[in-house]
Short mmCIF file of C-alpha atoms and ligand atoms in Angstrom, two decimals:
data_model
loop_
_atom_site.label_atom_id
_atom_site.label_comp_id
_atom_site.label_asym_id
_atom_site.label_seq_id
_atom_site.Cartn_x
_atom_site.Cartn_y
_atom_site.Cartn_z
CA UNK A 146 0.00 0.00 0.00
CA UNK A 147 0.94 3.68 -0.19
CA UNK A 148 1.63 5.69 2.96
CA UNK A 149 3.23 8.93 4.07
CA UNK A 150 6.76 8.29 5.28
CA UNK A 151 8.89 11.03 6.81
CA UNK A 152 12.44 11.45 5.54
CA UNK A 153 15.27 13.93 6.03
CA UNK A 154 13.85 15.72 2.94
CA UNK A 155 10.35 15.84 4.43
CA UNK A 156 7.32 13.57 4.11
CA UNK A 157 6.82 11.55 0.92
CA UNK A 158 4.14 9.13 -0.30
CA UNK A 159 5.83 5.76 -0.81
CA UNK A 160 5.23 2.01 -0.53
CA UNK A 161 4.80 0.68 3.00
CA UNK A 162 3.98 -2.67 4.59
CA UNK A 163 0.28 -3.46 5.05
CA UNK A 164 -0.81 -3.01 8.68
CA UNK A 165 -1.31 -6.23 10.65
CA UNK A 166 -4.22 -5.61 13.05
CA UNK A 167 -4.04 -6.95 16.62
CA UNK A 168 -7.16 -8.90 17.74
CA UNK A 169 -8.79 -5.72 19.16
CA UNK A 170 -8.09 -3.66 16.03
CA UNK A 171 -10.17 -3.07 12.91
CA UNK A 172 -8.53 -2.60 9.53
CA UNK A 173 -9.72 0.71 8.06
CA UNK A 174 -9.35 1.96 4.47
CA UNK A 175 -8.55 5.65 4.91
CA UNK A 176 -10.57 8.10 2.79
CA UNK A 177 -9.48 11.36 4.48
CA UNK A 178 -7.04 12.51 7.14
CA UNK A 179 -6.37 15.79 8.94
CA UNK A 180 -3.19 17.64 9.91
CA UNK A 181 -2.43 18.94 13.38
CA UNK A 182 -0.07 21.75 14.37
CA UNK A 183 1.71 19.39 16.78
CA UNK A 184 2.60 17.16 13.85
CA UNK A 185 4.70 19.96 12.32
CA UNK A 186 7.23 19.68 15.14
CA UNK A 187 7.16 15.87 15.03
CA UNK A 188 7.85 15.90 11.29
CA UNK A 189 10.85 18.15 11.96
CA UNK A 190 12.33 15.82 14.57
CA UNK A 191 11.33 12.27 13.52
CA UNK A 192 12.92 12.07 10.10
CA UNK A 193 14.09 8.45 9.99
CA UNK A 194 11.15 6.76 8.26
CA UNK A 195 8.53 7.79 10.84
CA UNK A 196 4.90 7.23 9.77
CA UNK A 197 2.77 10.24 10.87
CA UNK A 198 -0.99 10.67 11.18
CA UNK A 199 -3.53 10.70 14.01
CA UNK A 200 -6.88 11.93 12.57
CA UNK A 201 -8.52 9.64 10.02
CA UNK A 202 -11.89 8.84 8.48
CA UNK A 203 -12.60 5.85 6.29
CA UNK A 204 -14.37 2.54 5.87
CA UNK A 205 -13.87 -0.62 7.93
CA UNK A 206 -12.36 -3.33 5.71
CA UNK A 207 -12.09 -5.98 8.43
CA UNK A 208 -13.83 -5.94 11.81
CA UNK A 209 -11.57 -6.48 14.86
CA UNK A 210 -10.95 -10.23 15.21
CA UNK A 211 -12.25 -10.21 18.81
CA UNK A 212 -15.68 -9.16 17.49
CA UNK A 213 -15.63 -5.66 19.04
CA UNK A 214 -16.34 -2.52 17.03
CA UNK A 215 -18.13 -1.99 13.74
CA UNK A 216 -18.38 -4.55 10.94
CA UNK A 217 -16.81 -4.33 7.47
CA UNK A 218 -18.34 -1.62 5.32
CA UNK A 219 -19.02 0.78 8.23
CA UNK A 220 -17.95 4.41 7.79
CA UNK A 221 -15.84 5.56 10.77
CA UNK A 222 -13.65 8.35 12.15
CA UNK A 223 -10.78 7.58 14.49
CA UNK A 224 -7.90 8.95 16.51
CA UNK A 225 -4.86 6.72 16.05
CA UNK A 226 -1.45 7.23 17.64
CA UNK A 227 0.50 7.38 14.37
CA UNK A 228 0.71 5.94 10.82
CA UNK A 229 -2.77 7.19 9.89
CA UNK A 230 -1.68 9.06 6.77
CA UNK A 231 -1.87 5.91 4.68
CA UNK A 232 -4.22 3.90 2.50
CA UNK A 233 -4.96 1.51 5.36
CA UNK A 234 -4.47 1.63 9.12
CA UNK A 235 -5.17 -0.68 12.07
CA UNK A 236 -7.45 1.02 14.64
CA UNK A 237 -8.31 -0.20 18.16
CA UNK A 238 -12.10 -0.49 18.38
CA UNK A 239 -12.24 1.92 21.34
CA UNK A 240 -10.52 4.68 19.36
CA UNK A 241 -13.16 5.00 16.61
CA UNK A 242 -16.73 6.20 16.17
CA UNK A 243 -19.27 5.31 13.50
CA UNK A 244 -19.99 8.11 10.99
CA UNK A 245 -23.62 8.47 9.95
CA UNK A 246 -24.25 9.21 6.27
CA UNK A 247 -24.85 12.92 6.86
CA UNK A 248 -21.29 13.39 8.20
CA UNK A 249 -18.78 13.55 5.35
CA UNK A 250 -15.39 11.87 5.38
CA UNK A 251 -13.72 15.31 5.45
CA UNK A 252 -15.80 16.35 8.46
CA UNK A 253 -15.08 13.03 10.18
CA UNK A 254 -11.34 13.42 9.65
CA UNK A 255 -11.45 16.98 11.02
CA UNK A 256 -13.00 15.93 14.32
CA UNK A 257 -10.71 13.63 16.33
CA UNK A 258 -7.71 15.34 17.95
CA UNK A 259 -8.93 18.94 17.70
CA UNK A 260 -12.52 18.14 18.66
CA UNK A 261 -11.57 15.87 21.54
CA UNK A 262 -9.08 18.42 22.86
CA UNK A 263 -11.75 21.13 22.79
CA UNK A 264 -14.42 18.95 24.42
CA UNK A 265 -12.18 17.62 27.15
CA UNK A 266 -10.42 20.95 27.86
CA UNK A 267 -13.79 22.66 28.35
CA UNK A 268 -14.90 19.95 30.78
CA UNK A 269 -11.92 20.84 33.02
CA UNK A 270 -13.61 24.19 33.66
CA UNK A 271 -16.85 22.67 34.98
CA UNK A 272 -20.37 23.80 34.08
CA UNK A 273 -20.58 26.29 31.21
CA UNK A 274 -24.16 27.51 31.50
CA UNK A 275 -24.09 31.27 32.04
CA UNK A 276 -20.29 31.39 32.33
CA UNK A 277 -18.00 33.85 30.52
CA UNK A 278 -15.35 32.06 28.47
CA UNK A 279 -12.24 33.36 26.67
CA UNK A 280 -10.73 31.30 23.83
CA UNK A 281 -7.32 32.25 22.43
CA UNK A 282 -6.17 30.82 19.07
CA UNK A 283 -9.88 30.78 18.29
CA UNK A 284 -9.51 30.63 14.51
CA UNK A 285 -7.46 27.43 14.63
CA UNK A 286 -8.51 23.81 14.36
CA UNK A 287 -9.00 23.41 18.13
CA UNK A 288 -10.14 27.00 18.65
CA UNK A 289 -13.14 26.82 16.33
CA UNK A 290 -14.37 23.68 18.13
CA UNK A 291 -13.82 25.43 21.48
CA UNK A 292 -15.93 28.40 20.42
CA UNK A 293 -18.78 26.25 19.16
CA UNK A 294 -18.78 23.72 22.01
CA UNK A 295 -18.57 26.40 24.73
CA UNK A 296 -21.52 28.16 23.09
CA UNK A 297 -23.41 24.85 22.93
CA UNK A 298 -22.78 24.49 26.66
CA UNK A 299 -24.43 27.84 27.37
CA UNK A 300 -21.37 30.07 27.79
CA UNK A 301 -20.88 33.61 26.51
CA UNK A 302 -17.72 33.39 24.42
CA UNK A 303 -15.02 35.90 23.55
CA UNK A 304 -12.78 34.68 20.72
CA UNK A 305 -9.23 35.96 20.18
CA UNK A 306 -8.35 35.72 16.50
CA UNK A 307 -5.65 37.72 14.77
CA UNK A 308 -5.49 36.81 11.11
CA UNK A 309 -8.67 34.85 10.44
CA UNK A 310 -12.08 35.65 11.84
CA UNK A 311 -13.97 33.38 9.39
CA UNK A 312 -17.52 32.91 10.72
CA UNK A 313 -16.48 32.92 14.41
CA UNK A 314 -19.63 34.88 15.21
CA UNK A 315 -21.70 32.29 13.36
CA UNK A 316 -20.04 29.60 15.49
CA UNK A 317 -21.34 31.44 18.55
CA UNK A 318 -18.70 33.97 19.63
CA UNK A 319 -20.45 37.01 21.07
CA UNK A 320 -17.26 39.04 20.73
CA UNK A 321 -14.16 38.65 18.53
CA UNK A 322 -11.01 40.58 19.50
CA UNK A 323 -7.73 40.74 17.60
CA UNK A 324 -5.38 40.19 20.57
CA UNK A 325 -5.64 38.77 24.08
CA UNK A 326 -4.89 42.14 25.70
CA UNK A 327 -8.10 43.46 24.10
CA UNK A 328 -10.22 40.95 26.04
CA UNK A 329 -11.59 42.71 29.09
CA UNK A 330 -13.39 39.96 30.99
CA UNK A 331 -13.57 39.00 33.72
CA UNK A 332 -13.76 35.40 32.50
CA UNK A 333 -14.70 32.31 34.50
CA UNK A 334 -12.89 30.00 32.09
CA UNK A 335 -10.00 30.69 29.72
CA UNK A 336 -8.64 28.15 27.25
CA UNK A 337 -5.18 29.30 26.24
CA UNK A 338 -3.21 27.89 23.30
CA UNK A 339 -0.96 30.70 22.07
CA UNK A 340 1.44 30.95 25.04
CA UNK A 341 4.00 33.68 25.66
CA UNK A 342 2.48 37.12 26.29
CA UNK A 343 -1.00 35.78 25.46
CA UNK A 344 -1.02 33.58 28.58
CA UNK A 345 0.08 36.47 30.80
CA UNK A 346 -2.56 38.76 29.24
CA UNK A 347 -5.24 36.10 29.60
CA UNK A 348 -4.50 35.88 33.33
CA UNK A 349 -5.17 39.61 33.63
CA UNK A 350 -8.70 38.99 32.30
CA UNK A 351 -9.45 36.13 34.71
CA UNK A 352 -12.15 36.44 37.36
CA UNK A 353 -11.01 35.54 40.90
CA UNK A 354 -11.21 31.74 41.15
CA UNK A 355 -11.28 31.28 37.37
CA UNK A 356 -9.86 28.26 35.59
CA UNK A 357 -7.24 28.71 32.88
CA UNK A 358 -6.86 25.53 30.83
CA UNK A 359 -3.47 25.53 29.14
CA UNK A 360 -3.50 23.41 25.97
CA UNK A 361 -0.74 24.75 23.75
CA UNK A 362 1.94 27.27 22.91
CA UNK A 363 1.44 27.99 19.22
CA UNK A 364 3.69 31.06 19.45
CA UNK A 365 6.53 28.96 20.86
CA UNK A 366 7.27 31.78 23.33
CA UNK A 367 7.84 31.30 27.06
CA UNK A 368 5.32 33.02 29.28
CA UNK A 369 6.49 35.73 31.70
CA UNK A 370 4.13 35.14 34.64
CA UNK A 371 4.66 35.29 38.39
CA UNK A 372 2.58 35.45 41.56
CA UNK A 373 1.87 39.19 41.21
CA UNK A 374 -0.10 38.46 38.02
CA UNK A 375 -2.64 36.76 40.30
CA UNK A 376 -3.30 39.86 42.42
CA UNK A 377 -6.90 40.81 41.65
CA UNK A 378 -7.37 37.29 40.24
CA UNK A 379 -6.83 35.42 43.50
CA UNK A 380 -7.54 31.70 43.44
CA UNK A 381 -7.29 31.47 39.66
CA UNK A 382 -5.87 28.09 38.79
CA UNK A 383 -3.90 27.05 35.72
CA UNK A 384 -4.64 23.48 34.65
CA UNK A 385 -2.72 21.68 31.93
CA UNK A 386 -4.43 19.48 29.34
CA UNK A 387 -2.41 16.99 27.31
CA UNK A 388 -4.59 14.74 25.20
CA UNK A 389 -2.29 11.71 25.30
CA UNK A 390 -2.64 11.59 29.08
CA UNK A 391 -6.46 11.51 29.12
CA UNK A 392 -7.58 8.43 31.05
CA UNK A 393 -10.45 7.45 28.71
CA UNK A 394 -10.06 6.04 25.20
CA UNK A 395 -11.26 8.44 22.49
CA UNK A 396 -14.16 6.43 21.05
CA UNK A 397 -17.05 7.49 23.31
CA UNK A 398 -16.23 11.21 23.23
CA UNK A 399 -15.61 11.05 19.49
CA UNK A 400 -19.13 9.66 19.17
CA UNK A 401 -20.39 12.73 21.09
CA UNK A 402 -18.71 14.99 18.53
CA UNK A 403 -20.03 12.96 15.59
CA UNK A 404 -23.55 13.08 17.05
CA UNK A 405 -23.40 16.88 17.43
CA UNK A 406 -22.15 17.13 13.84
CA UNK A 407 -24.88 14.88 12.47
CA UNK A 408 -27.44 17.03 14.31
CA UNK A 409 -26.04 20.21 12.67
CA UNK A 410 -24.98 21.53 16.09
CA UNK A 411 -21.21 21.28 15.50
CA UNK A 412 -19.59 22.33 12.23
CA UNK A 413 -16.16 20.88 11.49
CA UNK A 414 -15.86 22.91 8.30
CA UNK A 415 -12.27 22.40 7.09
CA UNK A 416 -10.34 25.45 5.97
CA UNK A 417 -8.57 23.37 3.32
CA UNK A 418 -9.52 20.12 1.54
CA UNK A 419 -7.06 18.72 -1.04
CA UNK A 420 -5.90 15.42 -2.48
CA UNK A 421 -3.15 13.85 -0.33
CA UNK A 422 -0.63 14.37 -3.13
CA UNK A 423 -0.77 18.04 -2.03
CA UNK A 424 0.54 17.20 1.47
CA UNK A 425 3.72 19.36 1.28
CA UNK A 426 1.72 22.43 0.23
CA UNK A 427 -0.88 21.78 2.96
CA UNK A 428 1.83 21.45 5.61
CA UNK A 429 3.39 24.72 4.41
CA UNK A 430 0.01 26.46 4.58
CA UNK A 431 -0.51 25.23 8.17
CA UNK A 432 3.00 26.26 9.19
CA UNK A 433 2.54 29.73 7.65
CA UNK A 434 -0.88 30.24 9.33
CA UNK A 435 -2.73 30.48 6.03
CA UNK A 436 -5.54 28.13 7.13
CA UNK A 437 -8.45 28.82 9.46
CA UNK A 438 -9.70 25.54 10.89
CA UNK A 439 -8.61 22.05 9.93
CA UNK A 440 -6.56 21.04 6.88
CA UNK A 441 -7.97 17.80 5.47
CA UNK A 442 -6.43 15.64 2.74
CA UNK A 443 -8.41 13.02 0.84
CA UNK A 444 -7.44 9.69 -0.73
N1 NAP Q 697 -2.74 19.76 24.67
C1 NAP Q 697 -3.17 18.98 23.69
O1 NAP Q 697 -3.47 17.82 23.88
C2 NAP Q 697 -3.29 19.57 22.31
C3 NAP Q 697 -4.02 18.94 21.31
C4 NAP Q 697 -4.14 19.58 20.07
C5 NAP Q 697 -3.50 20.79 19.85
N2 NAP Q 697 -2.77 21.33 20.85
C6 NAP Q 697 -2.09 22.63 20.67
O2 NAP Q 697 -3.10 23.60 20.61
C7 NAP Q 697 -2.67 24.65 19.75
C8 NAP Q 697 -3.70 24.87 18.66
O3 NAP Q 697 -3.71 23.73 17.82
P1 NAP Q 697 -4.45 23.78 16.42
O4 NAP Q 697 -4.35 22.43 15.82
O5 NAP Q 697 -5.76 24.42 16.60
O6 NAP Q 697 -3.49 24.77 15.62
P2 NAP Q 697 -3.88 25.77 14.44
O7 NAP Q 697 -5.04 25.25 13.70
O8 NAP Q 697 -2.62 26.04 13.72
O9 NAP Q 697 -4.35 27.09 15.21
C9 NAP Q 697 -3.43 27.92 15.87
C10 NAP Q 697 -4.13 29.17 16.30
O10 NAP Q 697 -3.25 29.96 17.09
C11 NAP Q 697 -3.22 31.29 16.56
N3 NAP Q 697 -1.90 31.87 16.73
C12 NAP Q 697 -1.67 33.05 17.35
N4 NAP Q 697 -0.35 33.29 17.38
C13 NAP Q 697 0.25 32.29 16.74
C14 NAP Q 697 1.60 31.99 16.41
N5 NAP Q 697 2.60 32.82 16.78
N6 NAP Q 697 1.88 30.88 15.72
C15 NAP Q 697 0.89 30.06 15.35
N7 NAP Q 697 -0.44 30.25 15.63
C16 NAP Q 697 -0.73 31.39 16.32
C17 NAP Q 697 -3.61 31.17 15.12
O11 NAP Q 697 -4.21 32.39 14.77
P3 NAP Q 697 -4.05 33.11 13.36
O12 NAP Q 697 -5.41 33.01 12.75
O13 NAP Q 697 -3.70 34.50 13.75
O14 NAP Q 697 -2.97 32.43 12.58
C18 NAP Q 697 -4.62 30.03 15.16
O15 NAP Q 697 -5.88 30.51 15.53
C19 NAP Q 697 -1.30 24.26 19.23
O16 NAP Q 697 -0.32 24.88 20.03
C20 NAP Q 697 -1.28 22.76 19.41
O17 NAP Q 697 0.01 22.26 19.55
C21 NAP Q 697 -2.66 20.75 22.06
#
């Protein structure tokens, strides 16, 4: 089969061994996959034949041998650990969700890592009904899901988006500001993904006792915060979220996201959809911040 293989000259599509599913794994023919910002750094560092790819959507070719999970012919989306940018991939049954007909392959591929990160990060802040929420990096793959899911939960959302403000109001943001220091607050929950000065500025907009969920550092900058930044925001807590450390397998929460999508309540509208032969250009567009939302490649 063909698969994306990373080399010292960057990722290429080349021949690879067929996956050999373990008894609890289904074999899935991949129809679409999505890129994640975190994969840019991994592609830079893992150059010796590494097989990237976490977000996939496709069709089950063989059900898991232990009888768990969907049967052959079922459309699914899944979060795998790696090697998903390929014609076929082995997927543990508890890492996938069935896609109903009204959810496209591109939408399904856009959901897993970004959608799960948004859903699970928001849950760390507790109940959303009537709360004020600040989302930084709101135009990104995770950010757009954060805006829409927080709104679904009953929060009033301020979105921070510099370059792209594509339909953030339609996703539910009641306010869109161009930089974190323009967000006045006070906010009960802040989901911060830009890092550096943005994290320090977000703290200044926190209500006393607020939760700041730290999910990323897209700017790559270190944050200059100390105890005096909490004066006036006493009791505010910073909580880290790292998806790989979540105790539950992805399948059940991915089904939540798929169900919202099928019901037209969540809109994983990719900012880019191309054939997978265009992978280098799509990676460049992601790196250069030319995409708002997920980049999806189809097979
Ligand atoms: N903790 C976890 O488990 C987890 C899981 C997934 C992702 N993440 C992290 O969460 C962050 C967002 O991921 P994503 O997939 O949504 O990325 P993305 O689609 O590339 O979105 C990044 C967002 O950050 C904004 N941004 C502001 N300053 C930036 C800068 N200096 N460089 C790059 N972006 C900047 C971008 O806004 P513009 O519109 O202005 O470009 C964009 O809205 C990343 O840091 C990623 O590594 C963490």
